[in-house]
Structure formats: structure tokens, C-alpha cells
């Protein structure tokens, strides 16, 4: 059985500290899975760590800017370039996580979870990685 790698990118990485506890923490300690949490704000270029922008093409609300997401996803994928990466963009408008889907995801070598907010992540991020080598979105 191969070890699965999970990378989570969020602007609230401390919210995910419980991943070190209980059964998930034990699986990590036993070397069965590897989980890393990354702060999206580490990939911003301004002093405020801005990650929000108006939607490309206009519209109401705010989306998360594509630039820090691109840098974060590239950095995470670069940690294990030999693996096939599956980018999971978390959004209320997305596909519902069912037991069947969870079982299917266990077959993935490397899952990258992109945790958005507001109206979500700029769609150009998922569009770009959908056509990138070694990625599945």
C-alpha cells in the first residue's frame, strides 16, 4: 500500500490543527499518510497579505486572486513533482462529497485541497490546472 499525500492550502491554517489528533494523527505518526497545511498568505506580494480581488470580467462580490493561488499550488506540487496531483477546489457550489467520491479519492497519490472563501477562487486557477501536466482538477 502506498502512502497518500494531502496538502491543504488555506488562509486559516490554524483551523486545521486538529488534523494532528485522533485517528488522522495516528495515521500520520504511523507513516500511512502525509498531511501538510500551507498558508496562502505566504504567497502574497504585498504587506497586507491580500488574497481577494473583484471577479474577472466584473460582477458582484469578491473572489480569491489567482496569483497567490498559482504560486501556492506550484510550490506544493514542486514538493513532490514525481506524483500525479489532483486539485480539489472546495466550494459550496461544487460536487457533494459522498462516501463513493471519498473512496475514489483514496486512489489519488497527491490531493491538493484549495480552500476558498467568498464567491470562491478565481475560475482561471482551476481552468489553468485542468490543462496542466501532472494535474487533475
XYZ file of C-alpha atoms in Angstrom:
137
model
C 0.000 0.000 0.000
C 1.427 3.359 -0.980
C 1.323 6.398 1.268
C -1.110 9.135 0.240
C -0.090 12.781 0.447
C -2.546 15.543 1.286
C -1.722 19.245 1.063
C -4.218 21.823 2.240
C -3.887 25.481 1.238
C -5.908 27.936 3.316
C -5.825 31.460 4.691
C -6.742 29.912 8.050
C -4.133 27.159 8.520
C -4.557 27.096 12.320
C -8.143 25.900 11.868
C -6.691 22.631 10.610
C -4.525 21.860 13.655
C -6.936 19.049 14.706
C -5.617 17.035 11.738
C -2.748 16.120 14.066
C -5.148 14.471 16.531
C -7.130 11.257 16.827
C -7.160 8.664 14.036
C -5.798 11.026 11.382
C -2.916 11.959 13.674
C -2.214 8.290 14.374
C -2.192 7.503 10.645
C 0.353 10.277 10.131
C 2.510 9.053 13.017
C 2.429 5.531 11.589
C 3.569 6.858 8.200
C 0.380 5.783 6.411
C -0.483 9.272 5.197
C 1.238 12.621 4.983
C -0.671 15.849 5.587
C 0.752 19.356 5.266
C -1.108 22.612 5.742
C 0.057 25.753 3.922
C -0.832 29.406 4.491
C -1.935 31.047 1.222
C -0.873 34.442 2.568
C 2.767 33.256 2.433
C 2.425 33.512 -1.364
C 1.258 37.133 -1.496
C 3.465 40.029 -2.506
C 2.027 42.932 -0.519
C 2.499 43.897 3.112
C -1.142 43.153 3.935
C -1.135 39.586 2.567
C -4.075 40.397 0.273
C -5.728 37.415 -1.392
C -9.014 38.974 -2.578
C -9.988 40.680 -5.798
C -13.037 41.616 -7.835
C -14.230 38.907 -10.243
C -12.505 38.704 -13.625
C -14.901 40.176 -16.155
C -16.879 42.024 -13.472
C -19.781 41.075 -11.290
C -20.785 41.319 -7.661
C -18.834 40.036 -4.699
C -15.203 39.147 -4.209
C -13.128 36.193 -5.369
C -9.714 34.998 -4.331
C -6.943 36.271 -6.607
C -5.330 33.786 -8.990
C -1.721 34.932 -8.457
C -1.202 33.714 -4.878
C -3.083 30.504 -5.702
C -0.827 29.811 -8.667
C 2.290 30.369 -6.567
C 0.941 28.213 -3.712
C -0.168 25.317 -5.920
C 3.105 25.356 -7.881
C 5.095 25.367 -4.647
C 3.120 22.454 -3.171
C 3.270 20.421 -6.399
C 7.012 21.093 -6.552
C 7.489 19.321 -3.225
C 6.610 16.015 -4.912
C 6.991 16.597 -8.674
C 7.022 12.872 -9.434
C 3.418 12.416 -8.299
C 0.159 12.897 -10.176
C -1.563 15.834 -8.462
C -5.312 16.124 -8.009
C -6.515 19.642 -7.239
C -9.703 19.785 -5.182
C -11.187 23.292 -5.140
C -13.530 23.443 -2.164
C -16.668 25.468 -2.819
C -20.323 25.284 -1.766
C -21.231 25.157 -5.468
C -19.092 22.069 -6.088
C -19.768 18.363 -6.154
C -21.050 16.932 -2.872
C -18.531 14.767 -1.015
C -20.094 11.331 -0.763
C -18.654 8.089 0.563
C -18.316 6.907 -3.039
C -16.336 10.002 -4.034
C -14.178 9.733 -0.898
C -13.401 6.114 -1.801
C -12.449 7.183 -5.339
C -10.142 9.904 -3.981
C -8.201 7.320 -1.959
C -6.742 6.147 -5.271
C -5.031 9.510 -5.788
C -1.338 9.830 -4.994
C -1.476 13.506 -4.096
C -4.515 15.571 -3.210
C -4.193 19.342 -3.023
C -7.153 20.982 -1.288
C -7.673 24.642 -2.211
C -9.858 26.201 0.492
C -11.637 29.249 -0.894
C -13.985 31.822 0.591
C -16.473 34.499 -0.509
C -17.512 33.739 -4.071
C -14.669 31.233 -4.332
C -11.355 31.134 -6.131
C -10.931 32.881 -9.472
C -12.022 30.305 -12.078
C -8.806 30.871 -14.048
C -6.980 28.839 -11.375
C -8.941 25.624 -11.954
C -9.018 26.260 -15.721
C -5.229 26.553 -15.821
C -4.520 23.437 -13.757
C -7.137 21.403 -15.625
C -4.861 21.607 -18.655
C -1.516 21.376 -16.798
C 0.703 18.322 -16.989
C 0.535 16.031 -13.916
C -2.713 17.615 -12.726
C -6.298 16.529 -12.480
C -8.962 19.006 -11.319
